[in-house]
Short mmCIF file of C-alpha atoms in Angstrom, two decimals:
data_model
loop_
_atom_site.label_atom_id
_atom_site.label_comp_id
_atom_site.label_asym_id
_atom_site.label_seq_id
_atom_site.Cartn_x
_atom_site.Cartn_y
_atom_site.Cartn_z
CA MET X 149 118.76 -29.55 -58.14
CA ASN X 150 122.48 -31.39 -57.44
CA ASP X 151 125.08 -30.15 -60.45
CA HIS X 152 124.69 -33.18 -62.48
CA HIS X 153 120.60 -33.20 -62.69
CA TYR X 154 121.77 -29.67 -63.40
CA GLN X 155 124.32 -30.12 -66.08
CA LYS X 156 122.24 -32.85 -67.94
CA LEU X 157 119.10 -30.39 -68.03
CA LEU X 158 121.06 -27.43 -69.28
CA TYR X 159 122.84 -29.57 -72.00
CA ALA X 160 119.05 -30.69 -72.51
CA ILE X 161 117.83 -27.11 -73.62
CA LEU X 162 121.39 -26.27 -74.69
CA ALA X 163 120.56 -28.81 -77.61
CA THR X 164 116.90 -28.64 -78.17
CA GLY X 165 117.32 -24.72 -78.79
CA VAL X 166 119.93 -24.94 -81.08
CA VAL X 167 118.37 -28.04 -83.04
CA LEU X 168 114.85 -25.86 -83.15
CA THR X 169 116.72 -22.71 -84.40
CA LEU X 170 119.07 -24.40 -86.70
CA ALA X 171 115.28 -26.02 -88.43
CA HIS X 172 113.94 -22.82 -88.13
CA LEU X 173 116.05 -20.67 -90.16
CA ILE X 174 117.02 -23.73 -92.31
CA TYR X 175 112.69 -24.18 -93.23
CA ALA X 176 113.41 -20.39 -93.50
CA ILE X 177 115.76 -20.32 -95.90
CA VAL X 178 114.46 -22.57 -98.04
CA ALA X 179 110.97 -21.12 -98.00
CA TYR X 180 112.33 -17.78 -98.76
CA GLN X 181 113.56 -19.34 -101.68
CA GLN X 182 109.37 -20.59 -102.77
CA SER X 183 108.12 -17.70 -101.75
CA SER X 184 105.76 -14.62 -103.50
CA ILE X 185 108.12 -11.35 -103.12
CA ILE X 186 105.03 -9.99 -103.20
CA THR X 187 103.57 -11.21 -100.15
CA PHE X 188 106.76 -11.13 -99.07
CA ILE X 189 107.21 -7.18 -99.16
CA ALA X 190 103.57 -7.20 -98.26
CA ARG X 191 104.46 -8.21 -95.02
CA GLU X 192 107.42 -6.56 -94.13
CA TRP X 193 107.52 -5.32 -90.25
CA TRP X 194 106.16 -1.44 -90.31
CA MET H 138 122.71 -23.25 -47.03
CA LYS H 139 124.43 -23.20 -49.82
CA LYS H 140 121.77 -25.44 -51.76
CA SER H 141 118.69 -22.55 -51.12
CA THR H 142 121.56 -20.24 -52.64
CA ALA H 143 122.05 -22.74 -55.76
CA LEU H 144 118.74 -23.96 -56.57
CA PRO H 145 117.63 -20.77 -57.95
CA ARG H 146 120.62 -19.53 -59.37
CA GLN H 147 120.59 -22.75 -61.34
CA LEU H 148 116.72 -22.25 -62.12
CA ALA H 149 117.57 -17.93 -63.61
CA THR H 150 119.90 -19.79 -66.08
CA LEU H 151 117.96 -22.55 -66.85
CA CYS H 152 114.53 -19.98 -67.41
CA CYS H 153 117.21 -17.35 -69.26
CA LEU H 154 118.87 -20.09 -72.08
CA LEU H 155 115.21 -21.39 -72.19
CA SER H 156 114.11 -17.56 -72.82
CA PHE H 157 117.25 -16.91 -75.17
CA PHE H 158 115.93 -19.34 -77.66
CA LEU H 159 112.78 -18.12 -77.37
CA LEU H 160 113.15 -14.97 -77.80
CA LEU H 161 115.92 -15.70 -81.22
CA ASN H 162 112.92 -17.78 -82.58
CA PHE H 163 110.64 -15.07 -81.81
CA CYS H 164 112.29 -12.38 -83.80
CA LEU H 165 113.49 -14.55 -86.63
CA TYR H 166 110.29 -15.49 -86.92
CA LEU H 167 108.95 -12.15 -87.44
CA VAL H 168 111.34 -10.61 -89.39
CA LEU H 169 111.37 -14.06 -91.72
CA THR H 170 108.91 -16.83 -91.19
CA ARG H 171 105.99 -14.94 -90.85
CA ARG H 172 106.26 -12.97 -94.78
CA LEU H 173 106.95 -16.32 -96.16
CA SER H 174 103.54 -17.37 -98.17
CA ASN H 175 103.61 -21.66 -97.57
CA ASN H 176 104.13 -21.81 -101.80
CA PHE H 177 103.61 -25.31 -101.69
CA SER H 178 99.71 -25.29 -100.11
CA SER H 179 96.67 -24.68 -102.41
CA VAL H 180 95.08 -21.94 -101.74
CA SER H 181 98.33 -19.18 -100.90
CA GLN H 182 100.13 -20.03 -104.26
CA ALA H 183 100.94 -15.81 -104.79
CA LYS H 184 104.04 -16.86 -106.59
CA MET H 185 102.45 -18.87 -109.19
CA ILE H 186 98.17 -18.64 -109.18
CA ASP H 187 95.56 -20.31 -108.59
CA VAL H 188 94.81 -21.88 -111.36
CA ALA H 189 91.16 -23.37 -110.63
CA ALA H 190 89.77 -19.47 -110.57
CA TYR H 191 90.68 -19.90 -114.65
CA LEU H 192 89.23 -22.87 -115.97
CA PRO H 193 87.49 -22.93 -119.33
CA HIS H 194 84.19 -23.94 -119.15
CA GLU H 195 83.68 -23.80 -115.47
CA GLU H 196 80.51 -21.54 -114.47
CA THR H 197 82.39 -20.21 -111.46
CA SER H 198 85.82 -19.52 -113.35
CA ASP H 199 86.91 -15.24 -113.66
CA LEU H 200 87.02 -15.48 -117.82
CA VAL H 201 85.73 -13.91 -120.42
CA MET H 202 83.40 -15.03 -122.98
CA GLN H 203 84.28 -13.07 -126.97
CA LYS H 204 80.71 -13.62 -128.34
CA THR H 205 82.11 -14.03 -132.18
CA ASP H 206 81.65 -16.22 -135.75
CA PHE H 207 85.12 -17.17 -135.62
CA SER H 208 85.20 -21.33 -134.95
CA LEU H 209 88.31 -23.60 -135.88
CA SER H 210 87.45 -26.89 -137.15
CA GLY H 211 90.67 -29.97 -137.43
CA GLU H 212 93.65 -29.99 -134.56
CA LEU H 213 92.88 -27.37 -132.04
CA PRO H 214 96.48 -26.05 -131.27
CA THR H 215 96.84 -26.73 -127.49
CA LEU H 216 97.81 -23.65 -125.45
CA ASP H 217 100.05 -22.94 -122.65
CA GLY H 218 101.95 -20.13 -120.93
CA ALA H 219 103.07 -17.37 -118.50
CA ALA H 220 101.42 -17.60 -115.01
CA ALA H 221 99.92 -13.66 -115.61
CA LEU H 222 98.49 -14.63 -119.34
CA VAL H 223 96.49 -17.32 -117.92
CA PRO H 224 93.72 -15.81 -118.21
CA VAL H 225 93.93 -14.50 -121.97
CA TYR H 226 94.62 -17.61 -123.28
CA ALA H 227 92.07 -19.42 -120.55
CA SER H 228 89.28 -17.03 -122.17
CA VAL H 229 90.28 -17.84 -125.37
CA ILE H 230 89.30 -21.67 -124.53
CA HIS H 231 86.58 -20.50 -123.26
CA SER H 232 85.09 -19.03 -126.02
CA LEU H 233 86.69 -20.36 -129.90
CA TYR H 234 86.41 -24.45 -127.96
CA PRO H 235 84.53 -26.89 -127.55
CA GLU H 236 83.96 -28.31 -124.00
CA GLY H 237 85.89 -31.39 -123.05
CA SER H 238 88.93 -30.20 -124.76
CA VAL H 239 90.61 -29.04 -121.33
CA THR H 240 90.68 -32.63 -119.74
CA TYR H 241 92.79 -33.57 -116.02
CA GLU H 242 94.94 -36.21 -115.34
CA SER H 243 92.27 -38.60 -113.08
CA GLY H 244 89.30 -36.66 -114.70
CA GLN H 245 89.33 -33.67 -112.85
CA PHE H 246 90.82 -30.38 -111.46
CA SER H 247 93.09 -30.87 -109.52
CA ASP H 248 95.80 -28.78 -107.52
CA ASP H 249 97.40 -30.24 -105.40
CA ASN H 250 100.00 -29.94 -106.27
CA TYR H 251 103.75 -27.63 -107.08
CA TYR H 252 102.30 -25.32 -110.02
CA GLY H 253 98.62 -26.37 -109.27
CA GLU H 254 97.49 -27.19 -112.37
CA ASN H 255 96.81 -31.46 -113.16
CA PHE H 256 95.84 -31.20 -117.19
CA ALA H 257 96.49 -34.51 -118.56
CA PRO H 258 98.89 -34.55 -122.27
CA ASP H 259 95.50 -34.09 -124.50
CA SER H 260 94.00 -31.48 -122.73
CA LYS H 261 94.48 -28.26 -125.18
CA MET H 262 94.69 -25.85 -122.51
CA GLN H 263 98.66 -26.76 -120.73
CA TYR H 264 100.09 -24.77 -117.92
CA HIS H 265 103.65 -24.47 -117.91
CA ASN H 266 104.49 -21.17 -116.06
CA THR H 267 107.70 -18.96 -118.36
CA VAL H 268 110.30 -21.39 -117.19
CA ARG H 269 108.70 -24.65 -118.42
CA GLY H 270 106.76 -22.62 -121.39
CA TYR H 271 110.21 -22.26 -123.13
CA ARG H 272 111.28 -25.80 -123.81
CA ALA H 273 107.54 -27.27 -124.32
CA ILE H 274 106.63 -25.41 -127.43
CA VAL H 275 110.73 -25.48 -128.54
CA ASP H 276 110.16 -29.78 -128.10
CA GLY H 277 107.06 -29.77 -129.70
CA ASP H 278 104.72 -30.52 -126.76
CA THR H 279 102.49 -27.41 -127.56
CA ASP H 280 101.28 -24.64 -130.38
CA ILE H 281 100.96 -21.83 -128.88
CA PHE H 282 102.87 -19.81 -125.51
CA PHE H 283 101.74 -16.64 -124.14
CA SER H 284 104.88 -14.97 -123.07
CA ALA H 285 106.67 -11.48 -122.69
CA ALA H 286 110.03 -11.92 -124.27
CA PRO H 287 112.54 -15.18 -123.78
CA SER H 288 115.47 -15.11 -122.11
CA GLU H 289 118.61 -15.59 -123.76
CA GLU H 290 118.91 -18.86 -122.65
CA GLN H 291 115.88 -19.52 -123.88
CA LYS H 292 117.01 -18.62 -126.80
CA GLN H 293 119.49 -19.55 -127.22
CA TYR H 294 117.75 -23.10 -126.24
CA ALA H 295 115.25 -22.99 -129.61
CA GLU H 296 118.66 -22.75 -130.97
CA GLU H 297 120.27 -25.12 -129.80
CA GLN H 298 117.01 -27.49 -131.16
CA GLY H 299 117.23 -26.22 -134.27
CA VAL H 300 113.52 -24.97 -134.01
CA GLU H 301 112.25 -21.12 -134.99
CA LEU H 302 110.03 -19.55 -132.69
CA VAL H 303 107.73 -17.12 -134.49
CA TYR H 304 106.87 -14.27 -131.70
CA VAL H 305 103.59 -12.53 -132.30
CA PRO H 306 102.92 -9.25 -130.54
CA ILE H 307 99.34 -9.23 -129.96
CA GLY H 308 98.84 -6.93 -126.07
CA LEU H 309 100.68 -4.50 -124.42
CA GLU H 310 102.08 -4.95 -120.73
CA ALA H 311 103.44 -2.26 -118.13
CA PHE H 312 106.28 -3.63 -116.34
CA VAL H 313 105.87 -2.55 -112.69
CA PHE H 314 107.70 -1.91 -109.53
CA PHE H 315 105.95 -2.17 -106.00
CA VAL H 316 107.17 -1.51 -102.21
CA ASN H 317 104.98 -2.31 -98.94
CA ALA H 318 102.13 -0.11 -98.82
CA ASN H 319 102.97 1.71 -95.68
CA ASN H 320 106.43 2.77 -97.81
CA PRO H 321 106.07 6.32 -97.71
CA VAL H 322 107.91 6.49 -101.42
CA ASP H 323 105.24 6.88 -104.11
CA SER H 324 107.41 7.32 -107.07
CA LEU H 325 111.24 6.67 -108.59
CA THR H 326 112.79 7.79 -111.81
CA VAL H 327 114.08 4.65 -113.67
CA GLU H 328 117.63 6.34 -113.08
CA GLN H 329 116.97 5.91 -109.63
CA VAL H 330 115.30 2.07 -109.90
CA ARG H 331 118.07 1.33 -111.71
CA SER H 332 120.58 2.57 -109.46
CA ILE H 333 118.78 0.38 -106.58
CA TYR H 334 119.58 -2.38 -108.03
CA ALA H 335 123.07 -1.81 -109.31
CA GLY H 336 124.12 -1.62 -105.88
CA ASP H 337 124.38 2.95 -105.60
CA TYR H 338 121.50 3.44 -103.23
CA THR H 339 121.39 1.30 -100.60
CA ASN H 340 118.65 3.18 -97.81
CA TRP H 341 115.25 4.10 -98.53
CA ASN H 342 116.33 7.76 -96.78
CA GLU H 343 118.83 8.67 -100.17
CA LEU H 344 115.30 8.59 -102.28
CA GLY H 345 113.06 10.85 -99.32
CA GLY H 346 112.03 7.75 -97.63
CA ILE H 347 112.88 6.83 -94.39
CA ASP H 348 115.80 5.52 -92.49
CA ARG H 349 115.72 1.59 -93.14
CA VAL H 350 117.93 -0.14 -95.20
CA ILE H 351 116.65 -1.33 -99.26
CA ASN H 352 115.51 -4.84 -100.07
CA PRO H 353 116.09 -4.88 -104.28
CA VAL H 354 114.27 -8.67 -104.76
CA THR H 355 114.97 -9.85 -107.90
CA ARG H 356 112.49 -13.29 -109.09
CA ILE H 357 113.96 -16.19 -110.53
CA GLU H 358 116.47 -16.49 -113.89
CA GLY H 359 114.49 -17.48 -116.44
CA SER H 360 110.74 -15.73 -115.65
CA GLY H 361 109.01 -13.52 -117.55
CA SER H 362 109.83 -10.93 -115.05
CA GLN H 363 113.91 -11.58 -114.62
CA THR H 364 114.19 -11.70 -118.00
CA MET H 365 112.07 -8.07 -118.10
CA MET H 366 114.58 -6.81 -115.33
CA LEU H 367 117.93 -7.87 -117.05
CA ALA H 368 116.96 -5.25 -120.32
CA PHE H 369 115.53 -2.86 -118.18
CA MET H 370 118.74 -2.67 -116.59
CA LYS H 371 120.54 -2.17 -119.77
CA ASP H 372 123.94 -2.36 -118.80
CA ARG H 373 124.07 -2.15 -115.21
CA PRO H 374 125.06 -5.35 -113.32
CA ILE H 375 123.06 -5.80 -110.96
CA ALA H 376 124.48 -5.82 -107.03
CA LYS H 377 124.59 -8.30 -104.73
CA LYS H 378 123.00 -7.29 -101.77
CA SER H 379 123.23 -7.52 -98.33
CA PRO H 380 122.25 -10.65 -96.40
CA LEU H 381 121.02 -8.65 -94.24
CA ALA H 382 118.62 -6.67 -96.27
CA PHE H 383 116.05 -8.88 -96.12
CA MET H 384 115.29 -7.64 -92.58
CA GLY H 385 114.79 -3.85 -94.29
CA ALA H 386 111.95 -2.10 -96.92
CA GLY H 387 111.58 -4.14 -100.22
CA ILE H 388 111.19 -3.36 -103.50
CA GLY H 389 109.49 -5.71 -106.14
CA HIS H 390 109.20 -6.07 -109.39
CA SER H 391 106.28 -7.55 -111.43
CA PHE H 392 103.54 -6.84 -114.48
CA ARG H 393 101.15 -5.05 -113.72
CA TYR H 394 98.00 -7.60 -113.98
CA TYR H 395 99.86 -9.74 -112.58
CA MET H 396 99.86 -7.64 -109.60
CA ASN H 397 96.63 -5.46 -109.83
CA GLY H 398 94.51 -8.15 -111.50
CA MET H 399 95.78 -12.21 -110.55
CA VAL H 400 97.40 -11.66 -106.86
CA ALA H 401 95.79 -7.68 -105.78
CA ASN H 402 97.24 -7.94 -102.66
CA SER H 403 96.47 -5.10 -100.41
CA GLY H 404 99.88 -4.89 -98.91
CA VAL H 405 102.10 -3.36 -101.64
CA LYS H 406 102.15 -0.93 -104.25
CA MET H 407 103.34 -0.16 -107.32
CA LEU H 408 105.38 2.82 -107.79
CA ALA H 409 105.19 5.64 -110.18
CA LEU H 410 108.22 5.81 -112.62
CA ASN H 411 109.32 9.35 -113.17
CA GLY H 412 106.00 10.35 -111.89
CA ILE H 413 104.12 8.76 -114.18
CA LEU H 414 101.59 5.27 -113.08
CA PRO H 415 101.08 2.54 -114.52
CA SER H 416 97.10 2.82 -115.71
CA VAL H 417 95.73 1.65 -118.99
CA ASP H 418 96.27 5.00 -120.02
CA ASN H 419 99.73 5.23 -119.65
CA ILE H 420 99.94 2.32 -121.44
CA LYS H 421 97.90 2.65 -123.95
CA ASN H 422 99.69 5.78 -124.29
CA ARG H 423 103.37 4.80 -123.90
CA THR H 424 103.70 7.41 -121.35
CA TYR H 425 104.34 5.23 -118.85
CA PRO H 426 108.11 4.58 -119.46
CA VAL H 427 108.57 0.88 -119.76
CA VAL H 428 105.66 -0.76 -121.24
CA THR H 429 106.47 -4.24 -123.33
CA PRO H 430 104.86 -6.32 -125.57
CA PHE H 431 103.76 -10.34 -124.51
CA TYR H 432 103.87 -12.69 -127.19
CA ALA H 433 101.76 -15.53 -128.80
CA ILE H 434 104.56 -17.54 -130.03
CA TYR H 435 104.48 -20.89 -132.21
CA ARG H 436 106.82 -22.50 -134.29
CA LYS H 437 107.86 -21.84 -137.02
CA ASP H 438 107.34 -25.07 -139.34
CA THR H 439 104.03 -25.87 -137.65
CA GLN H 440 101.92 -27.78 -139.72
CA ASN H 441 98.66 -27.40 -137.86
CA PRO H 442 97.29 -23.87 -139.80
CA ASN H 443 95.08 -23.24 -136.91
CA VAL H 444 97.69 -21.82 -135.14
CA GLN H 445 98.12 -19.56 -137.69
CA ALA H 446 94.85 -18.78 -138.16
CA LEU H 447 93.57 -18.86 -134.34
CA ILE H 448 97.16 -15.87 -133.75
CA ASP H 449 95.11 -13.52 -136.60
CA TRP H 450 91.97 -13.94 -135.24
CA LEU H 451 93.94 -12.45 -131.66
CA LEU H 452 95.16 -9.66 -133.74
CA SER H 453 91.35 -9.18 -135.51
CA GLU H 454 89.11 -6.18 -133.36
CA GLU H 455 87.25 -9.51 -131.72
CA GLY H 456 90.57 -10.53 -130.42
CA GLN H 457 92.16 -7.61 -129.65
CA ALA H 458 88.99 -7.01 -127.38
CA LEU H 459 89.16 -10.20 -125.29
CA ILE H 460 92.56 -9.32 -124.11
CA GLU H 461 90.89 -6.11 -123.25
CA ALA H 462 88.06 -7.68 -121.60
CA VAL H 463 90.44 -10.21 -119.72
CA GLY H 464 92.10 -6.50 -118.51
CA TYR H 465 95.10 -6.24 -120.73
CA VAL H 466 96.38 -3.56 -123.35
CA GLY H 467 95.13 -4.25 -126.56
CA ILE H 468 98.65 -3.64 -128.80
CA ARG H 469 96.12 -2.25 -131.65
#
């Protein structure tokens, strides 16, 4: 893999990862505000 | 030679980066996303209720049919209420109102919307829940509203509109606190719960539990449960919690029947307060520390004589029997 291709791939993965993580975070925050607290507590990690 | 060492390093870097994002999102999913119910789904509206289970005059409904000789003639009052009281007022309609008095937009029930209902404007059953419901009774859109006590803002809205509301206690309910079923803590004192929400306790190990951050969860402003919570706290303000508290172990508040009878999630358990569980008997004899009435609320200037007649019936032996058959505790 030449450097040019490698950098393109690196930035593509980085950009996709950041965008998807941000989208996941925004979804989680919005859904948290709308969510049932009973379900939220019932599904805690124990 | 240079190429042969560069390629594995490049691939390793790309794999590490990919793994980092996958791991990050997986962790986010485990601690947060997995626990969020989809509130817009008609099936998992644990926050609200499954209104379809409480439709009057439907064979599949989970309602009480109270035998009575009492009947209403003329203009039937439009009934509305908080989520936790839908089984009560829907059972009243089921027992006293003729078939056809509950109508739907587009002709049939559909729960394909945010609040899970599509009652037509002329339907004698409405479901606005607490925040919208107080507005609806003040605005004259409904005749009797079944709810817990109003918030200061709701009282103020009635005052601003020049409307006097009459609050008639018709039953008793316990204000309860709950935690995950696996939380080893089973009982707290009233003062300990207040101190949790005031921010004095931040870890369960200060209360005999395991070493885990406490996540004191509150509800939306104006909801019956949150209004009750503010009253429960007396003069102690609810502290702002850490933004990372959601990763800890939660404590929430609600009303007993809503939790036990309507949502009934086996993943949570109600706490005893001062060592007393919120059972029907402990509500009746008022040994549970936080017992509160719920009300049938109407406008004092109502012109509909059936409003008072219906409330008198609710306070009668038959009306109280209906309330108890639903699962609540009567006021008498």
